[in-house]
Coordinates of C-alpha atoms in Angstrom, one line a residue:
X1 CA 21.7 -18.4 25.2
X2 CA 24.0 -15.7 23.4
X3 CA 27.3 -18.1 24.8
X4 CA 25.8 -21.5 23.9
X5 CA 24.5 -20.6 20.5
X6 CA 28.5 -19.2 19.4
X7 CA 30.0 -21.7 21.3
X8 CA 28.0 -24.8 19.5
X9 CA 28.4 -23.4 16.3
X10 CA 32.7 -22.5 17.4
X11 CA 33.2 -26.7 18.7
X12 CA 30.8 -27.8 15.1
X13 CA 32.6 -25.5 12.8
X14 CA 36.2 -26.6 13.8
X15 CA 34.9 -30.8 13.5
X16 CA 33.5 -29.6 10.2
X17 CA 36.7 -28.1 8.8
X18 CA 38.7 -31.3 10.1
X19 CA 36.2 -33.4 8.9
X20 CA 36.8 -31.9 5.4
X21 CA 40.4 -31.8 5.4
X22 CA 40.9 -34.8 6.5
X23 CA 38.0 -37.0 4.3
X24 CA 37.6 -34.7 0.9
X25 CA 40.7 -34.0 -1.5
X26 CA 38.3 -31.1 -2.7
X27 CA 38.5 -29.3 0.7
X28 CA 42.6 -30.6 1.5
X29 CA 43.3 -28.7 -1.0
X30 CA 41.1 -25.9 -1.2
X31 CA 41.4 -25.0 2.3
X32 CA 45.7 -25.9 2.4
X33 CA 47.5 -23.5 4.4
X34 CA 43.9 -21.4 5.8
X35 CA 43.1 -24.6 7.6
X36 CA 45.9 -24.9 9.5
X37 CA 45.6 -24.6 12.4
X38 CA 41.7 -23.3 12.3
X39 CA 40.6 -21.7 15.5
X40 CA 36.8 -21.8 14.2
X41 CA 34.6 -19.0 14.2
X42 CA 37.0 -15.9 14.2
X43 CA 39.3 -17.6 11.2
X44 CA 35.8 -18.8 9.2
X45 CA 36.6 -15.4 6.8
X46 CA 39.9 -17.6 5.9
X47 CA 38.5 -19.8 3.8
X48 CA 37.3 -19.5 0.5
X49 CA 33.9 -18.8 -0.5
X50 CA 32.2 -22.2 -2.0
X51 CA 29.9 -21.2 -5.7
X52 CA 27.3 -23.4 -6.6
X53 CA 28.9 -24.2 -10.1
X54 CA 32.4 -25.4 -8.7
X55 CA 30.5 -27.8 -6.5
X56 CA 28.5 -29.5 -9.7
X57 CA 32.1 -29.3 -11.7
X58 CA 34.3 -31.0 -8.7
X59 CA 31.4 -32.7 -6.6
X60 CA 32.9 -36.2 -6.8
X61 CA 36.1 -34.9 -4.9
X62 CA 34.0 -32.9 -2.5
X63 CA 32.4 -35.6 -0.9
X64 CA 33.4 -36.7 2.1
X65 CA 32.4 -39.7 2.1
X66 CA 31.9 -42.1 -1.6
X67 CA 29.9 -44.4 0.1
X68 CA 25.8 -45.0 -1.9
X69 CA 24.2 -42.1 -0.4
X70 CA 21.2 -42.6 2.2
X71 CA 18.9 -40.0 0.1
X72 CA 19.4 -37.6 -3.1
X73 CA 18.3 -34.6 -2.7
X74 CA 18.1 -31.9 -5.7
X75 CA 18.0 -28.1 -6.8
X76 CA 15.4 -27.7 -9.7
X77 CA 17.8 -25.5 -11.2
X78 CA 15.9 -22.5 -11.8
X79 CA 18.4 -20.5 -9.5
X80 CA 21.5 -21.8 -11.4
X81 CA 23.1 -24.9 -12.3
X82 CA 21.2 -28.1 -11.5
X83 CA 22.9 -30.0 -8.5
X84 CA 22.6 -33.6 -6.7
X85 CA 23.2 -33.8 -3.3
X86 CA 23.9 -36.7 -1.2
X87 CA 22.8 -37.1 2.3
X88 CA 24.8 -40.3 3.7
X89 CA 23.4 -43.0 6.0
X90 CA 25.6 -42.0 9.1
X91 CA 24.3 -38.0 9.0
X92 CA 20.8 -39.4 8.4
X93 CA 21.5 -42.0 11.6
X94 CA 22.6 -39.0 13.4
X95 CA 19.9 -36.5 12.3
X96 CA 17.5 -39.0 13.5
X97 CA 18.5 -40.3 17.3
X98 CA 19.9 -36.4 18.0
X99 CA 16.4 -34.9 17.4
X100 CA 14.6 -38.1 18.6
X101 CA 16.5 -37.6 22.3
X102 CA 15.8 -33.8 22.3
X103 CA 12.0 -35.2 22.3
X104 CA 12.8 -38.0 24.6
X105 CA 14.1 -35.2 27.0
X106 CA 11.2 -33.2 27.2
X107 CA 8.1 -35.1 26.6
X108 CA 4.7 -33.6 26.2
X109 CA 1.7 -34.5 27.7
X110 CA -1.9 -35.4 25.9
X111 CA -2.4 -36.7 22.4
X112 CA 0.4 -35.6 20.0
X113 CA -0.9 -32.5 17.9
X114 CA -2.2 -34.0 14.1
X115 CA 0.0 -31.9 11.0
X116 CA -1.1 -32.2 7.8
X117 CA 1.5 -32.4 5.2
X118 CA 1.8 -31.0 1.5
X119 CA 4.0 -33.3 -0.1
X120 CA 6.3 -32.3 -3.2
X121 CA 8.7 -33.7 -5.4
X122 CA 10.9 -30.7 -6.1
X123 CA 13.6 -31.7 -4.7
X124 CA 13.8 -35.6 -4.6
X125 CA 14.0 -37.1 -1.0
X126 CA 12.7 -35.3 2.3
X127 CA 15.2 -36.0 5.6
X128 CA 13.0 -37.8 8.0
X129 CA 13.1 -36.5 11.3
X130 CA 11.1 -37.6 14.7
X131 CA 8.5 -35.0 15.2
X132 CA 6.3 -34.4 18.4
X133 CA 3.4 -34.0 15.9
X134 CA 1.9 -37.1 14.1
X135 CA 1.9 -36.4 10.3
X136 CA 0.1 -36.9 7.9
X137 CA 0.8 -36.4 4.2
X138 CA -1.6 -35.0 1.6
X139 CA -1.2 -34.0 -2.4
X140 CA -2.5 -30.9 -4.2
X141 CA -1.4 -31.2 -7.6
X142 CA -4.5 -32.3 -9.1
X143 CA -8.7 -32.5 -8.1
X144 CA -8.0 -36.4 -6.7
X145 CA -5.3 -35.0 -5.0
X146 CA -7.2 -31.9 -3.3
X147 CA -10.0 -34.1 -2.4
X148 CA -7.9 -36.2 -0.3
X149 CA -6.3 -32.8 1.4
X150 CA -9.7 -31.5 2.2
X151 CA -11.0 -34.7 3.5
X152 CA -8.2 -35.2 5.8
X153 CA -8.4 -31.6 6.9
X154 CA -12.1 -31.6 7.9
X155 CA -12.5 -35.3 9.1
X156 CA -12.6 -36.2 13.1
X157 CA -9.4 -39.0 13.4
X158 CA -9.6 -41.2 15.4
X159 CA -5.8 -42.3 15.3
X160 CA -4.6 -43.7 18.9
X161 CA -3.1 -40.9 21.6
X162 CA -3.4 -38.4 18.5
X163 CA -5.4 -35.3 18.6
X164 CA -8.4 -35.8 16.4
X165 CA -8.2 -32.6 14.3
X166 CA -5.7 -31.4 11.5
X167 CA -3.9 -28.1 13.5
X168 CA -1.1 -27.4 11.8
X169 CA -0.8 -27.2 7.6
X170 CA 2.8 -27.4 5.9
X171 CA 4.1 -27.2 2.8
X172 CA 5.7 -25.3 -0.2
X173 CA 4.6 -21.5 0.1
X174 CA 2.7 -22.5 -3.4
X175 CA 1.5 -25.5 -2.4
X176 CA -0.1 -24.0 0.4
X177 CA -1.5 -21.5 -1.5
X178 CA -2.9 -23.9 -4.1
X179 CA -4.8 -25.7 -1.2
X180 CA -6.6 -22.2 -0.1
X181 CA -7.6 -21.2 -3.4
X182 CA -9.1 -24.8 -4.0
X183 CA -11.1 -24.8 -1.0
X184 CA -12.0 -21.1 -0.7
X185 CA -13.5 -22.3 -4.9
X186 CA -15.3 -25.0 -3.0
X187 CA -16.7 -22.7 -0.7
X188 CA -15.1 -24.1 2.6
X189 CA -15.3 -21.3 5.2
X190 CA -11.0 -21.6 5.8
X191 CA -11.7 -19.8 9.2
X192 CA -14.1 -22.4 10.6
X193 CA -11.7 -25.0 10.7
X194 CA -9.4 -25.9 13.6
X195 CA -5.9 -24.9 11.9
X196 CA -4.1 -22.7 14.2
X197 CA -0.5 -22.1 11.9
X198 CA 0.6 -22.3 8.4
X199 CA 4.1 -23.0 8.0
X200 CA 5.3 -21.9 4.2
X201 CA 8.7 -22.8 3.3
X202 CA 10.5 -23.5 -0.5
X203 CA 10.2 -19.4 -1.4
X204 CA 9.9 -16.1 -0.7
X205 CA 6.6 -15.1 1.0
X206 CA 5.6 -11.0 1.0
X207 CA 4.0 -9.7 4.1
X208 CA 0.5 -8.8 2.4
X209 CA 0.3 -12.6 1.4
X210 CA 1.2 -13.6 4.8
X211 CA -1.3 -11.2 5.9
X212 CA -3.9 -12.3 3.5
X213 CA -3.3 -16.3 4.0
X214 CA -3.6 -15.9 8.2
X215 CA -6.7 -13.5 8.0
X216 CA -8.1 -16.2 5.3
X217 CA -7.4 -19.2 7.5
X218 CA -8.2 -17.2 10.9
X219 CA -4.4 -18.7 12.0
X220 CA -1.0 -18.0 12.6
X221 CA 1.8 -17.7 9.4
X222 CA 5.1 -19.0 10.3
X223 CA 7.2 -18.8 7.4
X224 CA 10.7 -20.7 7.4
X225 CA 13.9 -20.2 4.8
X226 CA 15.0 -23.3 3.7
X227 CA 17.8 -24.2 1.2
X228 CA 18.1 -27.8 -0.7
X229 CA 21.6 -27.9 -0.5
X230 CA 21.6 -27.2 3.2
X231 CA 20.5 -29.4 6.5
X232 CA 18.6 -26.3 8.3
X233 CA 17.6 -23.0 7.9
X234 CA 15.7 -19.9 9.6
X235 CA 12.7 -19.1 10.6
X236 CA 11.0 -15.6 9.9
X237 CA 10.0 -13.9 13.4
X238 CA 8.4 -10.5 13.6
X239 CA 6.5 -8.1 11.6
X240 CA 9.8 -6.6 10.5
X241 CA 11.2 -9.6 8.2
X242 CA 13.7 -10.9 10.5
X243 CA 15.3 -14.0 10.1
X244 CA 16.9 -16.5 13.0
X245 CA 19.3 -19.3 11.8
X246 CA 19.1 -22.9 13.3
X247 CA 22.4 -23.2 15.5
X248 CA 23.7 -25.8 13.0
X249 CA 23.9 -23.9 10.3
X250 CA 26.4 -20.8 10.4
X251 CA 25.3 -17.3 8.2
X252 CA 27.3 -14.6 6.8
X253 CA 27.0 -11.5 5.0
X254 CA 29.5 -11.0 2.4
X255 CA 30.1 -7.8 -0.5
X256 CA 28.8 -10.1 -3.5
X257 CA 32.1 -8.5 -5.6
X258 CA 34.8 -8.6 -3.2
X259 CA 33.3 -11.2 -1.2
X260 CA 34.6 -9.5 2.2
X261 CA 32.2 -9.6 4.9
X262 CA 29.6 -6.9 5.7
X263 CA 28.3 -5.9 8.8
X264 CA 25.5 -3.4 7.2
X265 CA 23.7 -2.8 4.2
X266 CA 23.1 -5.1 1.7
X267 CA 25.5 -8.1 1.0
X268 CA 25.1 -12.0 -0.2
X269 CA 24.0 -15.0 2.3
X270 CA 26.6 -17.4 2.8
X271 CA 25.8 -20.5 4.9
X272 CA 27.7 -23.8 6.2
X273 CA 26.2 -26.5 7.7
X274 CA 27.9 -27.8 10.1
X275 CA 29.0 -31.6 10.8
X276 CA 28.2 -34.2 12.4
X277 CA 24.2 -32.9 10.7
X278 CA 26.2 -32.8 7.4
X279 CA 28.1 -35.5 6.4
X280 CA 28.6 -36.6 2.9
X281 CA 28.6 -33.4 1.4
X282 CA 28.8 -30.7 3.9
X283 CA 29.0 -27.3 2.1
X284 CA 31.3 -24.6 3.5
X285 CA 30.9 -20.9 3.1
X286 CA 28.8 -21.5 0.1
X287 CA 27.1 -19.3 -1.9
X288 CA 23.2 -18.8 -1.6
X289 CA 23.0 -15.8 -4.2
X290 CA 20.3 -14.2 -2.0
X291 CA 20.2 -10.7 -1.0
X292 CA 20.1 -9.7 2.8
X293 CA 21.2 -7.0 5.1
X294 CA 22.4 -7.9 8.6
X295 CA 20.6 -7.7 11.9
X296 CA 22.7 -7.4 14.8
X297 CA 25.8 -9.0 16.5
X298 CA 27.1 -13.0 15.4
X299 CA 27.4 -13.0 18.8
X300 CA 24.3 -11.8 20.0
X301 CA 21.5 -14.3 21.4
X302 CA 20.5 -15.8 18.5
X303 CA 24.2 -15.1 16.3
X304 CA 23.7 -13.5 13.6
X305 CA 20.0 -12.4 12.2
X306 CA 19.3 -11.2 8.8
X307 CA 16.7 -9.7 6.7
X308 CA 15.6 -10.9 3.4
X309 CA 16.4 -8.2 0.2
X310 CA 15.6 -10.2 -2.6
X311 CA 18.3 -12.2 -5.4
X312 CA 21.7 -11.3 -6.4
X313 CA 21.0 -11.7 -10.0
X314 CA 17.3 -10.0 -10.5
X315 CA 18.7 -7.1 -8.5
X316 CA 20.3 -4.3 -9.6
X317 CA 23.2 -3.4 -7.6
X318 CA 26.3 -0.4 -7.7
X319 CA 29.1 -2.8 -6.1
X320 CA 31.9 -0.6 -7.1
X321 CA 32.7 0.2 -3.7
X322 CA 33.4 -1.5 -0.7
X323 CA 29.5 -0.8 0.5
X324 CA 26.9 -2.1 -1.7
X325 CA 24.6 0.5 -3.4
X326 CA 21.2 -0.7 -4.3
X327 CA 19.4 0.6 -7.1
X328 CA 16.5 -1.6 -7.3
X329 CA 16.1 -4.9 -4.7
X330 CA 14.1 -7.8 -6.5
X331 CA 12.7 -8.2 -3.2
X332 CA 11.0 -4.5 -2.9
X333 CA 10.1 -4.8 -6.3
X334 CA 7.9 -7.7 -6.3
X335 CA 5.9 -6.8 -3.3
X336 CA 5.2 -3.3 -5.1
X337 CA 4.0 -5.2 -8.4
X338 CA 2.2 -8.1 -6.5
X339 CA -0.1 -5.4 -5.0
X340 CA -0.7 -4.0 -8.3
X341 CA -4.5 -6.3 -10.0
X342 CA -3.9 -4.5 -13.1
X343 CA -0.6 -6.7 -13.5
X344 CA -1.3 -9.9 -15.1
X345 CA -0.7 -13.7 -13.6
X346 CA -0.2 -16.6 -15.0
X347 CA -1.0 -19.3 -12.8
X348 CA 0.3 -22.6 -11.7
X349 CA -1.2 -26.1 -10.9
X350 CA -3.6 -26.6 -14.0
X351 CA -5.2 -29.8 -12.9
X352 CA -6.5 -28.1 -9.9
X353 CA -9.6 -26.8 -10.1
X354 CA -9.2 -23.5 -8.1
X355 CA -11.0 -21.3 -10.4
X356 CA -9.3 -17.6 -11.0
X357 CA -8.3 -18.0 -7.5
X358 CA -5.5 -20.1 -8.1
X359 CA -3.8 -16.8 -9.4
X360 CA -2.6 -16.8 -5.7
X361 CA 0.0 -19.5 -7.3
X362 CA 1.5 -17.8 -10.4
X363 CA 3.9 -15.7 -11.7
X364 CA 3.5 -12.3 -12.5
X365 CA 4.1 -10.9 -15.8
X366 CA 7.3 -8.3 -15.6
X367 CA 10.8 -8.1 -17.3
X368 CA 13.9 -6.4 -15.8
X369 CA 16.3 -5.1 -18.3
X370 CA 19.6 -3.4 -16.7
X371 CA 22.1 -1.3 -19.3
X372 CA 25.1 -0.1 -17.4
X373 CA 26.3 3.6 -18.2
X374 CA 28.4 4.8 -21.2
X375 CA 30.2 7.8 -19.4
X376 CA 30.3 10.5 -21.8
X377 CA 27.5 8.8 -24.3
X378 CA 24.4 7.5 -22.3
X379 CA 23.6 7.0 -18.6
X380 CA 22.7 3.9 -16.5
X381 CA 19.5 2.7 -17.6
X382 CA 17.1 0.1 -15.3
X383 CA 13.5 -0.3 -17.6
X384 CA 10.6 -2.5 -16.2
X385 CA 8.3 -4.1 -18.5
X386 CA 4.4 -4.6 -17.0
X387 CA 2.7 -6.9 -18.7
X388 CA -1.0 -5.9 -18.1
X389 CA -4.4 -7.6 -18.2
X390 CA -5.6 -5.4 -20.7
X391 CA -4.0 -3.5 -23.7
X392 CA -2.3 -0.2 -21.9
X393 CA -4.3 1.7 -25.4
X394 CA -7.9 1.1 -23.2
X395 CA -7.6 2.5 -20.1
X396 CA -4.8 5.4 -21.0
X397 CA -5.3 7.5 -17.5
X398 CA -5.5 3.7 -15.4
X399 CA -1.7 3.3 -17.0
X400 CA -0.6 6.8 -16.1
X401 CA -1.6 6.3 -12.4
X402 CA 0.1 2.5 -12.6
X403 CA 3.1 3.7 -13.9
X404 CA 3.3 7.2 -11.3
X405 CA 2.1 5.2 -8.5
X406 CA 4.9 2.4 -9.2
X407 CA 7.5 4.8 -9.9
X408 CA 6.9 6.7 -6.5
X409 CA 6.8 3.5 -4.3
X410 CA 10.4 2.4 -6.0
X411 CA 12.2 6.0 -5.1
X412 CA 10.4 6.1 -1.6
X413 CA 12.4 2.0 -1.0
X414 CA 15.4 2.8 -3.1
X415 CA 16.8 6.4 -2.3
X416 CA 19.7 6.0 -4.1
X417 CA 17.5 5.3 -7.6
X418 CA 15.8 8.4 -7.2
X419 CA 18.5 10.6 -6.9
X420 CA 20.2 9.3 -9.9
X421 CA 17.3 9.1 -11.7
X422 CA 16.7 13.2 -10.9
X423 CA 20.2 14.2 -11.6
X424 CA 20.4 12.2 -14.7
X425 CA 22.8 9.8 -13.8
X426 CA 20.1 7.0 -14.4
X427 CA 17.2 6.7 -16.4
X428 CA 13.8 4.5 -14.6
X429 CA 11.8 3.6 -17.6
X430 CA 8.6 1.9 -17.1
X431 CA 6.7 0.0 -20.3
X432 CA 3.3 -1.0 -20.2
X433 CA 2.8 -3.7 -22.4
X434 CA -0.4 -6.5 -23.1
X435 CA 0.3 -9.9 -21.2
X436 CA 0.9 -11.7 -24.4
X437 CA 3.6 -9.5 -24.8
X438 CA 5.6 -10.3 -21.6
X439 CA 6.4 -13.8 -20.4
X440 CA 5.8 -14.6 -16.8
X441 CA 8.7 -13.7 -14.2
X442 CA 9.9 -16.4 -11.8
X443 CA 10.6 -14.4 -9.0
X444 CA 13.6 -17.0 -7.8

């Protein structure tokens, strides 16, 4: 397995780079002399890494092919600039008989299993792809919406050489939660039903909710990393957070200021997907701006694994050296305050009616601030604002224990924090505040 995983991605990443070079004047030029020749994995660290904002600024001579694309896909933009992109008919040709044959070479027999589908429109068009499973897709936006999800969920099909009950439910990690806070308001008993696995992709997912969602629904949580601009992703496996690329889609870890790679601690994800399953717009070495630390050996039996730290740019980070110093992980962070009921949420979908339930959707109410030191005037300061669900004045000794309680679980996850803090080189200042004083934070 180890052998064919590296060697698929090796033979892919060399047609990729050709592919570019020889069909985008962006990447003939960018690549120019690191290119050539290109012995594929082991020369991958050659080439430049790809930022989100010089795709948008130079997309038109990135592509690789200028035909009308197949499907648009998009980024909402909330993690930087927005971005378009193209998935052509050939990749979408290929996507489709390549994954149709792996099911025509291992068929299953009985009915096919019944998936139910939470549909969004996020990010514009969805790939299709043959599935084993017969799908069936479902809206939670609004009550009409719902009403259609739960009817489809509890009714007996009777579709031909499909099983008759829903056993799988998919969808955005908020979607899915939306659709448990509606029905556990309409007092369905979740565990009752036949659903054996909720798979939660479009965001970060903390263990407690995974733990909350699959005790809720009596059923497994399988929670998948996915990324618009990329064909593929990784699946979460283990208690421990780890993550396990598809093998057409190459990772790495690299020092988010020198860019050079890392082989532990905390560093950037970079990922390129890999031709012929991109085609139009294949991205190389580009830049995901999320946090991980490395798991592993690239050429261990499923490449290289990674764990899930939080994002670049809500973290704070000491990069000044050539290992990455963190000070306080995004990641962390939000799992500490989402355990926190004094924090206030404000939720999302308004035209469901989940009741306060649908707090399971929101965003919590915090603010990071980062000042960088002054030598010789001030030091470092990092300051967290909580915006509570009551004014911090009412329940003074509640706050004390918030703020102690908070304080402790940061140092205890970020070592390096809490010795700066206690020798001065850093200041952790924590500020209660009402929720009408402190927007909600999108944790993205």
């Amino acid at each position: 397995m180890a052998d064919s995983v590296h060697a698929l991605r090796d033979t892919l990443l060399k047609d990729t780079v050709t592919w570019c070079t020889t069909r985008s004047r962006f990447y003939r030029k960018r690549f120019a002399e690191a290119a050539n020749p290109f012995r594929g994995l082991e020369d991958l660290a050659r080439l430049p890494v790809l930022f989100r904002e010089e795709v948008v600024q130079h997309q038109g001579d990135l592509l690789c092919d200028t035909g009308t694309p197949a499907a648009v896909q998009h980024t909402t933009g909330t993690t930087g600039a927005f971005l378009q992109v193209y998935r052509g008919p050939a990749e979408q040709a290929f996507v489709w008989d390549f994954f149709g044959a792996q099911l025509m070479a291992e068929p299953r027999p009985g009915p096919r299993p019944l998936y139910m589908n939470l549909m969004n429109a996020y990010h514009g068009a969805l790939t299709p792809m043959p599935s084993h499973a017969y799908v069936m897709s479902v809206g939670v936006h609004d009550k009409a919406q719902a009403v259609q999800a739960r009817g489809v969920l509890e009714r007996t099909h009777t579709v031909p050489g499909v099983a008759p009950r829903v056993s799988v439910v998919m969808g955005t990690e908020r979607m899915v939660k939306a659709l448990t806070a509606y029905l556990l308001a309409e007092g369905v008993d979740l565990a009752k039903n036949p659903v054996k696995t909720l798979v939660l992709f479009g965001g970060h997912v903390t263990p407690a909710r995974q733990r909350l969602l699959g005790s809720l629904w009596g059923a497994k949580v399988q929670n998948r990393y996915s990324l618009t601009e990329m064909f593929g992703g990784a699946v979460e496996c283990g208690s421990d957070g780890t993550w396990v690329f598809d093998p057409h889609i190459v990772p790495e870890v690299v020092h988010p200021r020198t860019l050079e790679p890392v082989k532990e601690g905390p560093g950037v994800l970079l990922l390129t997907g890999l031709y012929p399953f991109m085609q139009q717009m294949p991205l190389v070495r580009y830049f995901t701006g999320d946090l991980v630390e490395p798991v592993g050996e690239p050429q261990g039996p499923a490449g290289l694994q990674v764990r899930y730290l939080g994002r670049l740019k809500r973290s704070v980070l000491d990069t000044s050296g050539p290992k990455v110093v963190p000070l306080l992980l995004s990641g962390p962070l939000y799992e500490a305050l989402e355990a926190l009921p004094d924090l206030a949420i404000s939720p999302r979908f308004p035209d469901l009616p989940g009741g306060q339930g649908l707090e399971l959707t929101g965003d919590l109410h915090y603010a990071v601030e980062h000042r960088p030191a002054e030598p010789g005037h001030r030091p470092e300061r990092i300051t967290l604002t909580l915006g509570l669900r009551y004014a911090p004045w009412m329940f003074p000794e509640r706050v004390k224990e918030v703020v102690r309680d908070l304080v402790l679980r940061l140092f205890a996850v970020h070592p390096e924090l809490a010795t700066r803090h206690q020798d001065g080189r850093l200041e952790l200042k924590v500020q209660p505040r009402a929720a009408s004083e402190v927007a909600p934070y999108d944790s993205k």
